[in-house]
Amino acid sequence: MGEQVKEIYNWARRRKIMAAFFVCLTLLVGIMIGSVVSGRVSAVKNTAFAGTNATPLAVPDPIPSSNSFSGIVNRVEPAVVNIATTQVMEHRPPSARRKRAVPDDQDDPMQDFFDKFFDGQKEGPAQAERSLGSGVIVDKRGYILTNNHVVDQATKVQVQLNGETARYTAKVVGVDEDTDLAVLKIDAGRDLPTARLGNSDGVQVGDWVLAIGSPFGLQATVTAGIISAKDRGGIGHQFQRFLQTDAAINPGNSGGPLVSLGGDVIGINTAIITGSRGYEGVGFALPSTTAINVYNQIIAQGRVTRGSIGVSFQEDLGTNAITLKALGAPYGVVIEGVEPGSPAEKAGLKGGDVITSVNGTAVKSGNDLVNPISLAPIGSKVKLSYVRDRSQKEAVATVEDRTRVFPNTAGRMGDQRGGEAAPAEFGLHVQELTPDRAHRVGMDTQKGVLVTEVDPASFAEDIGFAQRDVIAEVNRQAISSVEDYRNAIGKLKAGDSVVFKVLRHQDTDRVLTVFLPGVVPAEDKR
């Protein structure tokens, strides 16, 4: 038994020795292989670069890839400016916000903010809302053409010239809501580069055009496209007939020029049709012929005057072939209404008449009727041919100012700015003190102009003006109308002292006489 145990012990011992031998052998072989591989890698790393026979590349002299567009841009772009506006927004009660139309609410970036933080409160702090647009310098003395919606209701308008960082505070010389155009003025202390306005009547569908402006605040941006349609109506107001283009126009391009390959500005970029608030291939520009007419009137008289005879119509219904045939007219426009006391009424026209010609020119569309009358000098006469009861008749009407013929719909005269000499009305918005308005504010028998709004952070607010005040005198000059008021403030210059005599109604039915003094502020030039 003892011998057997001893043999088993010796066998196990031999097996253990052999296993240890094989383990050591394996380790030794591994170390040798690792040394060889490492040596080869080191040898590769230490090998010197042998060089190549490749030829080095050289930067060539700059050569324009195309001078068709670049030459135009170089001529026009220096006259294109960036316009930044600031508007102080007073918080409205929630009920007032809910009365707004849905499209307006969707376009208001501040609406969600107000709904979230101010809903249910009567008041909230004033908010400064900022926006960007473009414009084009058309006079070396600093006159700029842009869109009215770029500067509409702005508390401050600042202009940045191409390639500069300085900003100049601009004065609004005048606006025209019907064409959405505005004229600004800056004083840069030097002659400025200008762009030349061409004749948009010569533009053809398919012509190449460039749009220059500051989309999304990206200054000096140029896009190219073609004229895709002309005389496009039904997009904006009655007097807006657009050039349609597929050149990319985005928010911030408004007011910038649309330029022909001849280097002429043939349009002012105004609007887009989009479902995403961005470029979708359909943009619109006011033709330069329209812009020139509006600009010339604004710099001459501070506002745009359009003639009217006091008739109203609907384009689709008024030119319907079936209706015209039933009324015995080969063509024309069926008028729906005649304004009481208007030139048309004095000339004998009635609703249901079909106007077939103006000054001998056939009327086959609404534009054929409106344009020759709106462009006619105030006080001039127009010869009208019309059909009534299937019989041809003639009439002569005297053209009157459209804003007086249609005082409630032809544009807000009280909101239009004065000429260049007027200091922007100091943040005051005024209206005629008609008997009805005087009664509503408790100012019966009083004379003056009614303050309808006072801009926040303005000179008027600083010296103590309030809504519903009546301005009776400016520097002891009696005020009986808006015209009197504008003439009085038009004489004031920066640094002049001014005293307003103001009538203010109290809850006790007393009318207080308040004198508001101040010094006309200088323009903020930056």
Short mmCIF file of C-alpha atoms in Angstrom, two decimals:
data_model
loop_
_atom_site.label_atom_id
_atom_site.label_comp_id
_atom_site.label_asym_id
_atom_site.label_seq_id
_atom_site.Cartn_x
_atom_site.Cartn_y
_atom_site.Cartn_z
CA MET A 1 0.00 0.00 0.00
CA GLY A 2 2.82 2.38 0.91
CA GLU A 3 4.59 1.74 -2.41
CA GLN A 4 1.48 2.65 -4.38
CA VAL A 5 1.07 5.97 -2.58
CA LYS A 6 4.69 6.81 -3.21
CA GLU A 7 4.38 6.11 -6.95
CA ILE A 8 1.30 8.36 -7.20
CA TYR A 9 3.15 11.15 -5.41
CA ASN A 10 6.12 10.89 -7.77
CA TRP A 11 3.85 10.92 -10.81
CA ALA A 12 2.10 14.10 -9.70
CA ARG A 13 5.40 15.78 -9.00
CA ARG A 14 6.66 15.00 -12.49
CA ARG A 15 3.48 16.42 -14.03
CA LYS A 16 3.85 19.65 -12.06
CA ILE A 17 7.43 20.12 -13.19
CA MET A 18 6.50 19.58 -16.84
CA ALA A 19 3.62 22.11 -16.63
CA ALA A 20 5.93 24.71 -15.14
CA PHE A 21 8.45 24.04 -17.90
CA PHE A 22 5.86 24.63 -20.65
CA VAL A 23 4.64 27.86 -19.00
CA CYS A 24 8.17 29.24 -18.87
CA LEU A 25 8.79 28.25 -22.47
CA THR A 26 5.62 30.04 -23.60
CA LEU A 27 6.61 33.23 -21.78
CA LEU A 28 10.06 33.16 -23.31
CA VAL A 29 8.72 32.79 -26.86
CA GLY A 30 6.25 35.68 -26.31
CA ILE A 31 9.01 38.00 -25.09
CA MET A 32 11.14 37.23 -28.13
CA ILE A 33 8.27 37.91 -30.60
CA GLY A 34 7.41 41.21 -28.90
CA SER A 35 11.01 42.39 -29.11
CA VAL A 36 11.24 41.64 -32.82
CA VAL A 37 7.93 43.44 -33.69
CA SER A 38 8.81 46.46 -31.55
CA GLY A 39 12.17 46.73 -33.23
CA ARG A 40 10.59 46.71 -36.65
CA VAL A 41 8.11 49.46 -35.69
CA SER A 42 10.91 51.60 -34.33
CA ALA A 43 12.83 51.06 -37.51
CA VAL A 44 9.85 52.27 -39.57
CA LYS A 45 9.44 55.37 -37.37
CA ASN A 46 13.06 56.27 -37.65
CA THR A 47 13.12 56.03 -41.44
CA ALA A 48 13.68 59.54 -43.03
CA PHE A 49 11.07 61.06 -45.53
CA ALA A 50 12.43 60.34 -48.98
CA GLY A 51 10.53 63.21 -50.68
CA THR A 52 8.21 63.24 -53.74
CA ASN A 53 8.27 64.52 -57.28
CA ALA A 54 4.90 66.46 -56.88
CA THR A 55 4.74 70.10 -58.05
CA PRO A 56 3.65 72.66 -55.35
CA LEU A 57 0.35 74.51 -55.86
CA ALA A 58 0.39 78.29 -56.36
CA VAL A 59 -2.32 80.87 -55.53
CA PRO A 60 -3.20 82.53 -58.86
CA ASP A 61 -3.92 86.23 -59.37
CA PRO A 62 -7.57 87.11 -58.59
CA ILE A 63 -9.78 87.07 -61.68
CA PRO A 64 -13.53 87.72 -61.36
CA SER A 65 -15.48 84.65 -62.38
CA SER A 66 -18.15 86.90 -63.89
CA ASN A 67 -18.49 90.65 -64.14
CA SER A 68 -22.18 90.65 -65.10
CA PHE A 69 -23.53 90.90 -61.54
CA SER A 70 -20.48 92.13 -59.64
CA GLY A 71 -20.21 95.34 -61.64
CA ILE A 72 -23.85 96.15 -60.88
CA VAL A 73 -23.42 95.39 -57.19
CA ASN A 74 -20.32 97.57 -56.96
CA ARG A 75 -22.28 100.51 -58.37
CA VAL A 76 -25.51 100.16 -56.38
CA GLU A 77 -24.58 98.52 -53.08
CA PRO A 78 -22.84 101.60 -51.56
CA ALA A 79 -26.21 103.38 -51.71
CA VAL A 80 -28.11 100.61 -49.89
CA VAL A 81 -28.57 101.18 -46.16
CA ASN A 82 -29.65 99.17 -43.15
CA ILE A 83 -32.55 100.63 -41.17
CA ALA A 84 -33.10 99.78 -37.50
CA THR A 85 -36.25 100.99 -35.75
CA THR A 86 -37.34 101.03 -32.15
CA GLN A 87 -40.97 101.15 -31.11
CA VAL A 88 -42.08 101.53 -27.48
CA MET A 89 -45.07 99.21 -27.08
CA GLU A 90 -47.54 100.06 -24.33
CA HIS A 91 -49.22 97.02 -22.75
CA ARG A 92 -52.86 96.69 -23.70
CA PRO A 93 -55.53 95.14 -21.50
CA PRO A 94 -56.24 91.46 -22.33
CA SER A 95 -59.69 92.33 -23.69
CA ALA A 96 -58.13 94.68 -26.25
CA ARG A 97 -55.69 92.00 -27.36
CA ARG A 98 -58.44 89.45 -27.84
CA LYS A 99 -60.22 91.82 -30.22
CA ARG A 100 -57.34 91.72 -32.65
CA ALA A 101 -57.63 89.70 -35.83
CA VAL A 102 -56.05 86.28 -35.78
CA PRO A 103 -53.52 86.98 -38.58
CA ASP A 104 -52.21 89.99 -36.66
CA ASP A 105 -51.78 87.94 -33.52
CA GLN A 106 -49.87 85.29 -35.42
CA ASP A 107 -47.48 87.90 -36.80
CA ASP A 108 -46.85 89.55 -33.41
CA PRO A 109 -43.66 88.10 -31.83
CA MET A 110 -44.50 89.76 -28.50
CA GLN A 111 -48.04 88.35 -28.22
CA ASP A 112 -47.08 85.12 -26.42
CA PHE A 113 -44.90 87.10 -24.04
CA PHE A 114 -47.77 89.42 -23.10
CA ASP A 115 -50.30 86.60 -22.82
CA LYS A 116 -48.04 84.63 -20.50
CA PHE A 117 -46.85 87.34 -18.14
CA PHE A 118 -49.46 90.12 -18.28
CA ASP A 119 -52.79 88.38 -18.88
CA GLY A 120 -55.34 89.50 -16.36
CA GLN A 121 -53.43 92.65 -15.41
CA LYS A 122 -54.65 96.13 -16.28
CA GLU A 123 -51.20 97.48 -16.98
CA GLY A 124 -47.70 96.35 -17.75
CA PRO A 125 -44.40 98.04 -18.38
CA ALA A 126 -43.73 99.53 -21.80
CA GLN A 127 -41.72 97.28 -24.07
CA ALA A 128 -39.21 98.34 -26.73
CA GLU A 129 -39.72 96.34 -29.92
CA ARG A 130 -36.97 96.48 -32.53
CA SER A 131 -37.04 95.58 -36.19
CA LEU A 132 -34.81 95.79 -39.24
CA GLY A 133 -35.29 96.85 -42.82
CA SER A 134 -33.46 98.30 -45.79
CA GLY A 135 -33.48 101.47 -47.84
CA VAL A 136 -31.78 103.11 -50.78
CA ILE A 137 -30.20 106.58 -50.93
CA VAL A 138 -31.61 108.55 -53.87
CA ASP A 139 -30.21 112.01 -53.07
CA LYS A 140 -26.63 112.76 -52.03
CA ARG A 141 -27.94 115.07 -49.29
CA GLY A 142 -29.18 112.01 -47.41
CA TYR A 143 -32.71 111.36 -48.67
CA ILE A 144 -33.63 107.69 -48.47
CA LEU A 145 -36.50 105.75 -50.03
CA THR A 146 -37.88 102.79 -48.06
CA ASN A 147 -41.16 101.11 -47.07
CA ASN A 148 -43.66 102.74 -44.77
CA HIS A 149 -44.08 99.50 -42.80
CA VAL A 150 -40.36 99.60 -41.96
CA VAL A 151 -40.76 102.88 -40.04
CA ASP A 152 -44.47 102.83 -39.18
CA GLN A 153 -45.07 103.88 -35.53
CA ALA A 154 -41.35 103.77 -34.78
CA THR A 155 -40.16 105.80 -31.80
CA LYS A 156 -36.65 106.01 -33.25
CA VAL A 157 -35.31 105.32 -36.75
CA GLN A 158 -31.57 104.77 -37.23
CA VAL A 159 -29.71 104.31 -40.49
CA GLN A 160 -26.42 102.48 -40.96
CA LEU A 161 -24.51 103.18 -44.16
CA ASN A 162 -22.93 100.40 -46.16
CA GLY A 163 -19.56 99.38 -44.73
CA GLU A 164 -19.85 101.64 -41.66
CA THR A 165 -20.61 100.94 -38.01
CA ALA A 166 -21.90 104.41 -37.10
CA ARG A 167 -25.65 104.99 -37.04
CA TYR A 168 -27.49 108.17 -37.92
CA THR A 169 -30.88 109.06 -36.47
CA ALA A 170 -33.26 109.60 -39.37
CA LYS A 171 -36.14 112.03 -39.73
CA VAL A 172 -39.30 110.81 -41.46
CA VAL A 173 -40.00 113.38 -44.17
CA GLY A 174 -43.30 111.77 -45.17
CA VAL A 175 -45.09 108.49 -45.78
CA ASP A 176 -47.71 107.10 -48.14
CA GLU A 177 -49.72 104.26 -46.69
CA ASP A 178 -51.48 103.46 -49.96
CA THR A 179 -48.22 102.45 -51.68
CA ASP A 180 -46.35 101.56 -48.45
CA LEU A 181 -43.52 103.96 -49.24
CA ALA A 182 -41.66 106.41 -46.99
CA VAL A 183 -38.94 109.03 -47.38
CA LEU A 184 -36.27 109.47 -44.66
CA LYS A 185 -33.56 112.09 -44.22
CA ILE A 186 -30.20 111.75 -42.47
CA ASP A 187 -27.39 114.26 -42.06
CA ALA A 188 -24.03 112.54 -42.53
CA GLY A 189 -22.09 115.77 -43.00
CA ARG A 190 -20.98 114.82 -46.49
CA ASP A 191 -22.29 113.84 -49.91
CA LEU A 192 -23.52 110.25 -49.94
CA PRO A 193 -23.46 107.66 -52.74
CA THR A 194 -26.77 107.35 -54.56
CA ALA A 195 -28.58 104.83 -56.73
CA ARG A 196 -30.31 105.82 -59.94
CA LEU A 197 -34.03 105.09 -60.29
CA GLY A 198 -34.96 103.77 -63.72
CA ASN A 199 -38.19 103.38 -65.66
CA SER A 200 -39.89 100.16 -64.61
CA ASP A 201 -42.25 100.30 -67.61
CA GLY A 202 -39.43 98.92 -69.76
CA VAL A 203 -38.96 95.78 -67.64
CA GLN A 204 -40.08 92.52 -69.24
CA VAL A 205 -41.07 89.21 -67.71
CA GLY A 206 -37.97 87.00 -67.75
CA ASP A 207 -35.47 89.86 -67.25
CA TRP A 208 -32.69 89.26 -64.72
CA VAL A 209 -32.83 91.36 -61.55
CA LEU A 210 -30.90 91.63 -58.26
CA ALA A 211 -32.35 92.25 -54.80
CA ILE A 212 -30.03 94.03 -52.37
CA GLY A 213 -30.70 94.52 -48.67
CA SER A 214 -30.31 93.20 -45.13
CA PRO A 215 -32.38 90.01 -44.78
CA PHE A 216 -32.42 88.85 -41.15
CA GLY A 217 -30.02 91.71 -40.40
CA LEU A 218 -27.33 90.34 -42.74
CA GLN A 219 -26.16 93.57 -44.35
CA ALA A 220 -25.12 93.91 -47.98
CA THR A 221 -26.79 90.68 -49.10
CA VAL A 222 -27.37 90.23 -52.83
CA THR A 223 -29.74 87.71 -54.42
CA ALA A 224 -30.52 87.15 -58.10
CA GLY A 225 -33.63 86.10 -59.98
CA ILE A 226 -35.95 87.12 -62.77
CA ILE A 227 -39.09 89.18 -63.17
CA SER A 228 -41.78 86.52 -63.00
CA ALA A 229 -44.82 88.78 -63.52
CA LYS A 230 -45.76 92.44 -63.97
CA ASP A 231 -48.67 94.60 -62.83
CA ARG A 232 -49.57 92.11 -60.09
CA GLY A 233 -52.57 93.36 -58.12
CA GLY A 234 -54.71 91.99 -55.32
CA ILE A 235 -51.72 91.69 -52.97
CA GLY A 236 -51.91 94.91 -50.99
CA HIS A 237 -53.73 98.23 -51.23
CA GLN A 238 -55.66 99.63 -54.16
CA PHE A 239 -52.73 101.67 -55.47
CA GLN A 240 -50.19 98.85 -55.26
CA ARG A 241 -49.39 97.12 -58.55
CA PHE A 242 -46.28 95.01 -58.12
CA LEU A 243 -43.38 93.59 -60.06
CA GLN A 244 -43.21 89.92 -59.06
CA THR A 245 -39.78 88.29 -58.77
CA ASP A 246 -38.22 85.01 -57.69
CA ALA A 247 -35.08 86.77 -56.39
CA ALA A 248 -34.87 85.77 -52.73
CA ILE A 249 -36.60 88.39 -50.55
CA ASN A 250 -36.79 87.78 -46.81
CA PRO A 251 -37.66 89.75 -43.66
CA GLY A 252 -35.22 92.67 -43.56
CA ASN A 253 -35.17 93.11 -47.36
CA SER A 254 -38.17 95.44 -47.16
CA GLY A 255 -37.35 98.86 -48.55
CA GLY A 256 -34.27 97.70 -50.43
CA PRO A 257 -33.84 98.08 -54.19
CA LEU A 258 -34.66 95.67 -56.98
CA VAL A 259 -32.01 96.35 -59.63
CA SER A 260 -31.93 95.70 -63.36
CA LEU A 261 -28.84 94.52 -65.23
CA GLY A 262 -28.46 98.08 -66.41
CA GLY A 263 -27.74 99.11 -62.82
CA ASP A 264 -31.02 101.02 -62.40
CA VAL A 265 -33.36 100.60 -59.43
CA ILE A 266 -36.59 99.43 -61.03
CA GLY A 267 -38.45 98.53 -57.82
CA ILE A 268 -38.58 98.81 -54.03
CA ASN A 269 -38.82 95.38 -52.42
CA THR A 270 -42.00 95.36 -50.35
CA ALA A 271 -43.67 92.00 -49.71
CA ILE A 272 -43.53 88.23 -50.00
CA ILE A 273 -46.07 85.43 -50.06
CA THR A 274 -44.96 82.62 -47.78
CA GLY A 275 -46.25 79.93 -45.47
CA SER A 276 -43.08 79.85 -43.40
CA ARG A 277 -42.27 83.59 -42.96
CA GLY A 278 -39.27 83.07 -45.25
CA TYR A 279 -38.41 82.95 -48.95
CA GLU A 280 -40.55 80.64 -51.07
CA GLY A 281 -39.89 82.06 -54.52
CA VAL A 282 -42.59 84.75 -54.68
CA GLY A 283 -41.62 88.34 -53.85
CA PHE A 284 -43.04 91.73 -54.81
CA ALA A 285 -41.53 95.16 -55.48
CA LEU A 286 -43.23 98.53 -56.03
CA PRO A 287 -42.32 99.71 -59.56
CA SER A 288 -39.87 102.60 -59.71
CA THR A 289 -42.35 104.74 -61.67
CA THR A 290 -44.71 104.57 -58.70
CA ALA A 291 -41.87 105.22 -56.26
CA ILE A 292 -40.69 108.30 -58.19
CA ASN A 293 -44.17 109.83 -58.21
CA VAL A 294 -44.63 109.25 -54.46
CA TYR A 295 -41.12 110.50 -53.62
CA ASN A 296 -41.54 113.71 -55.61
CA GLN A 297 -44.82 114.55 -53.88
CA ILE A 298 -43.45 113.81 -50.40
CA ILE A 299 -40.34 115.99 -50.77
CA ALA A 300 -42.47 118.79 -52.22
CA GLN A 301 -45.38 118.82 -49.78
CA GLY A 302 -44.74 116.19 -47.09
CA ARG A 303 -47.60 113.97 -48.22
CA VAL A 304 -49.12 112.35 -51.30
CA THR A 305 -52.22 113.85 -52.88
CA ARG A 306 -54.47 111.73 -55.06
CA GLY A 307 -57.46 112.86 -57.03
CA SER A 308 -60.92 111.39 -56.71
CA ILE A 309 -64.44 112.02 -57.94
CA GLY A 310 -66.10 109.99 -55.16
CA VAL A 311 -67.24 106.73 -56.76
CA SER A 312 -66.81 103.22 -55.34
CA PHE A 313 -66.88 99.82 -57.04
CA GLN A 314 -65.74 96.20 -56.74
CA GLU A 315 -63.34 95.06 -59.44
CA ASP A 316 -64.75 91.56 -59.96
CA LEU A 317 -68.41 92.52 -59.85
CA GLY A 318 -67.98 95.85 -61.62
CA THR A 319 -66.33 94.35 -64.69
CA ASN A 320 -68.38 91.15 -64.95
CA ALA A 321 -69.23 90.52 -68.61
CA ILE A 322 -72.73 89.20 -67.87
CA THR A 323 -73.59 92.27 -65.81
CA LEU A 324 -72.19 94.66 -68.43
CA LYS A 325 -74.19 92.96 -71.18
CA ALA A 326 -77.39 93.17 -69.13
CA LEU A 327 -76.80 96.90 -68.58
CA GLY A 328 -76.15 97.51 -72.27
CA ALA A 329 -72.45 98.38 -71.96
CA PRO A 330 -69.78 96.76 -74.18
CA TYR A 331 -67.22 97.29 -71.43
CA GLY A 332 -66.64 99.51 -68.42
CA VAL A 333 -66.89 99.52 -64.63
CA VAL A 334 -70.19 99.44 -62.78
CA ILE A 335 -70.11 101.90 -59.88
CA GLU A 336 -71.83 100.78 -56.68
CA GLY A 337 -71.97 104.05 -54.79
CA VAL A 338 -71.46 107.78 -55.07
CA GLU A 339 -70.15 109.70 -52.06
CA PRO A 340 -72.58 112.41 -50.89
CA GLY A 341 -71.41 115.87 -51.90
CA SER A 342 -68.67 114.44 -54.13
CA PRO A 343 -67.76 115.62 -57.63
CA ALA A 344 -69.44 112.52 -59.07
CA GLU A 345 -72.72 113.37 -57.35
CA LYS A 346 -72.48 116.98 -58.54
CA ALA A 347 -71.89 115.67 -62.08
CA GLY A 348 -75.08 113.59 -61.89
CA LEU A 349 -73.62 110.07 -61.54
CA LYS A 350 -75.55 107.41 -59.60
CA GLY A 351 -74.97 103.91 -58.35
CA GLY A 352 -75.53 101.40 -61.15
CA ASP A 353 -74.06 103.62 -63.86
CA VAL A 354 -71.34 102.05 -66.02
CA ILE A 355 -68.35 104.34 -66.62
CA THR A 356 -66.95 103.44 -70.03
CA SER A 357 -64.27 106.09 -70.60
CA VAL A 358 -62.24 108.81 -68.85
CA ASN A 359 -61.03 111.69 -71.04
CA GLY A 360 -61.74 109.60 -74.11
CA THR A 361 -59.74 106.56 -72.99
CA ALA A 362 -61.69 103.31 -72.66
CA VAL A 363 -62.24 101.93 -69.16
CA LYS A 364 -61.94 98.14 -69.09
CA SER A 365 -60.61 97.63 -65.56
CA GLY A 366 -60.60 99.33 -62.20
CA ASN A 367 -57.14 100.74 -62.87
CA ASP A 368 -58.35 102.32 -66.10
CA LEU A 369 -60.87 104.26 -64.04
CA VAL A 370 -58.81 105.06 -60.94
CA ASN A 371 -55.35 105.87 -62.31
CA PRO A 372 -56.12 108.80 -64.65
CA ILE A 373 -58.28 110.44 -61.98
CA SER A 374 -55.87 109.84 -59.08
CA LEU A 375 -52.99 111.33 -61.10
CA ALA A 376 -54.98 114.33 -62.32
CA PRO A 377 -54.20 117.70 -60.67
CA ILE A 378 -56.58 118.73 -57.92
CA GLY A 379 -59.12 121.14 -59.36
CA SER A 380 -58.78 119.87 -62.92
CA LYS A 381 -61.76 118.48 -64.82
CA VAL A 382 -62.24 115.00 -66.27
CA LYS A 383 -64.68 114.05 -69.01
CA LEU A 384 -66.64 110.88 -68.29
CA SER A 385 -68.68 108.66 -70.58
CA TYR A 386 -71.16 106.32 -68.91
CA VAL A 387 -74.13 104.10 -69.65
CA ARG A 388 -77.45 104.41 -67.80
CA ASP A 389 -80.59 102.52 -68.75
CA ARG A 390 -78.74 101.22 -71.83
CA SER A 391 -78.17 104.80 -73.06
CA GLN A 392 -74.80 106.52 -73.51
CA LYS A 393 -74.34 109.74 -71.52
CA GLU A 394 -71.59 112.30 -70.86
CA ALA A 395 -70.54 114.21 -67.75
CA VAL A 396 -67.74 116.45 -66.53
CA ALA A 397 -66.45 116.21 -62.95
CA THR A 398 -63.95 118.31 -61.02
CA VAL A 399 -61.18 116.28 -59.37
CA GLU A 400 -60.86 116.75 -55.60
CA ASP A 401 -58.41 115.52 -52.96
CA ARG A 402 -59.20 111.88 -52.19
CA THR A 403 -58.61 112.34 -48.47
CA ARG A 404 -61.37 114.95 -48.40
CA VAL A 405 -63.78 113.06 -50.63
CA PHE A 406 -63.35 109.90 -48.51
CA PRO A 407 -62.28 111.31 -45.10
CA ASN A 408 -62.83 108.03 -43.25
CA THR A 409 -61.15 105.62 -45.65
CA ALA A 410 -58.64 107.50 -47.77
CA GLY A 411 -55.76 107.43 -45.31
CA ARG A 412 -55.08 109.04 -41.97
CA MET A 413 -53.99 112.61 -42.69
CA GLY A 414 -53.41 113.30 -39.03
CA ASP A 415 -50.86 110.50 -38.83
CA GLN A 416 -48.77 111.71 -41.74
CA ARG A 417 -45.59 113.53 -40.84
CA GLY A 418 -44.94 117.13 -41.90
CA GLY A 419 -42.26 118.34 -44.27
CA GLU A 420 -38.59 118.36 -43.51
CA ALA A 421 -38.79 121.54 -41.37
CA ALA A 422 -41.27 120.03 -38.92
CA PRO A 423 -39.52 118.45 -35.92
CA ALA A 424 -41.51 115.20 -36.05
CA GLU A 425 -44.27 116.77 -33.89
CA PHE A 426 -42.34 116.00 -30.70
CA GLY A 427 -44.10 112.66 -30.23
CA LEU A 428 -47.56 114.27 -30.36
CA HIS A 429 -50.38 112.85 -32.46
CA VAL A 430 -53.13 115.41 -33.03
CA GLN A 431 -56.49 115.66 -34.80
CA GLU A 432 -58.89 118.41 -35.68
CA LEU A 433 -61.11 119.39 -32.74
CA THR A 434 -64.44 118.83 -34.47
CA PRO A 435 -67.66 119.64 -32.57
CA ASP A 436 -68.26 115.93 -32.00
CA ARG A 437 -64.76 115.34 -30.61
CA ALA A 438 -64.96 118.51 -28.51
CA HIS A 439 -68.19 117.26 -26.95
CA ARG A 440 -66.75 113.82 -26.21
CA VAL A 441 -63.76 115.29 -24.33
CA GLY A 442 -65.77 117.96 -22.56
CA MET A 443 -64.33 120.86 -24.57
CA ASP A 444 -67.48 122.37 -26.13
CA THR A 445 -66.93 125.87 -27.57
CA GLN A 446 -63.15 125.48 -27.27
CA LYS A 447 -60.72 125.91 -30.17
CA GLY A 448 -57.47 124.08 -30.83
CA VAL A 449 -56.26 120.61 -31.81
CA LEU A 450 -56.91 117.42 -29.89
CA VAL A 451 -54.00 115.29 -28.63
CA THR A 452 -54.95 111.69 -29.43
CA GLU A 453 -51.69 110.01 -28.43
CA VAL A 454 -48.38 110.84 -26.76
CA ASP A 455 -45.39 108.68 -27.70
CA PRO A 456 -43.49 107.18 -24.75
CA ALA A 457 -40.00 108.59 -24.11
CA SER A 458 -40.76 111.57 -26.39
CA PHE A 459 -40.25 115.31 -25.83
CA ALA A 460 -44.03 115.70 -25.47
CA GLU A 461 -44.18 113.15 -22.66
CA ASP A 462 -41.16 114.74 -20.97
CA ILE A 463 -42.84 118.15 -20.68
CA GLY A 464 -46.14 116.72 -19.45
CA PHE A 465 -48.57 116.23 -22.34
CA ALA A 466 -51.45 113.80 -21.85
CA GLN A 467 -53.99 112.19 -24.12
CA ARG A 468 -57.17 114.29 -24.64
CA ASP A 469 -55.32 117.57 -24.06
CA VAL A 470 -56.31 120.41 -26.38
CA ILE A 471 -53.49 122.61 -27.70
CA ALA A 472 -54.83 126.16 -27.89
CA GLU A 473 -51.59 128.10 -28.46
CA VAL A 474 -47.95 127.50 -29.42
CA ASN A 475 -45.69 130.37 -28.32
CA ARG A 476 -48.78 132.62 -28.03
CA GLN A 477 -49.86 131.79 -31.59
CA ALA A 478 -53.52 130.76 -31.60
CA ILE A 479 -54.22 127.25 -32.90
CA SER A 480 -57.56 126.53 -34.56
CA SER A 481 -56.68 123.63 -36.86
CA VAL A 482 -54.07 120.97 -37.54
CA GLU A 483 -52.70 123.21 -40.28
CA ASP A 484 -52.21 126.03 -37.75
CA TYR A 485 -50.46 123.61 -35.42
CA ARG A 486 -48.11 122.32 -38.10
CA ASN A 487 -47.25 125.83 -39.23
CA ALA A 488 -46.44 126.83 -35.65
CA ILE A 489 -44.16 123.92 -34.86
CA GLY A 490 -42.61 124.12 -38.32
CA LYS A 491 -41.03 127.43 -37.28
CA LEU A 492 -39.24 125.83 -34.31
CA LYS A 493 -35.62 124.72 -34.46
CA ALA A 494 -33.45 122.66 -32.14
CA GLY A 495 -32.60 124.71 -29.05
CA ASP A 496 -35.61 127.04 -29.31
CA SER A 497 -37.80 127.59 -26.25
CA VAL A 498 -41.44 126.68 -26.70
CA VAL A 499 -44.51 127.11 -24.50
CA PHE A 500 -47.74 125.23 -25.24
CA LYS A 501 -51.02 126.57 -23.90
CA VAL A 502 -53.06 123.46 -23.12
CA LEU A 503 -56.70 123.05 -22.10
CA ARG A 504 -57.21 120.02 -19.87
CA HIS A 505 -60.57 118.64 -18.76
CA GLN A 506 -60.94 117.47 -15.16
CA ASP A 507 -63.32 114.90 -13.67
CA THR A 508 -65.09 117.78 -11.92
CA ASP A 509 -66.08 119.13 -15.35
CA ARG A 510 -63.65 121.99 -14.98
CA VAL A 511 -61.38 122.97 -17.84
CA LEU A 512 -57.89 123.86 -16.66
CA THR A 513 -55.48 126.07 -18.56
CA VAL A 514 -51.99 124.56 -18.35
CA PHE A 515 -48.77 125.94 -19.82
CA LEU A 516 -46.17 123.30 -20.81
CA PRO A 517 -42.70 124.78 -21.45
CA GLY A 518 -39.62 123.11 -22.88
CA VAL A 519 -36.58 123.43 -25.12
CA VAL A 520 -36.79 121.80 -28.55
CA PRO A 521 -34.35 118.87 -28.45
CA ALA A 522 -31.52 118.48 -30.94
CA GLU A 523 -31.50 115.47 -33.23
CA ASP A 524 -29.65 112.47 -31.89
CA LYS A 525 -26.88 111.88 -34.47
CA ARG A 526 -24.74 108.83 -34.06
#
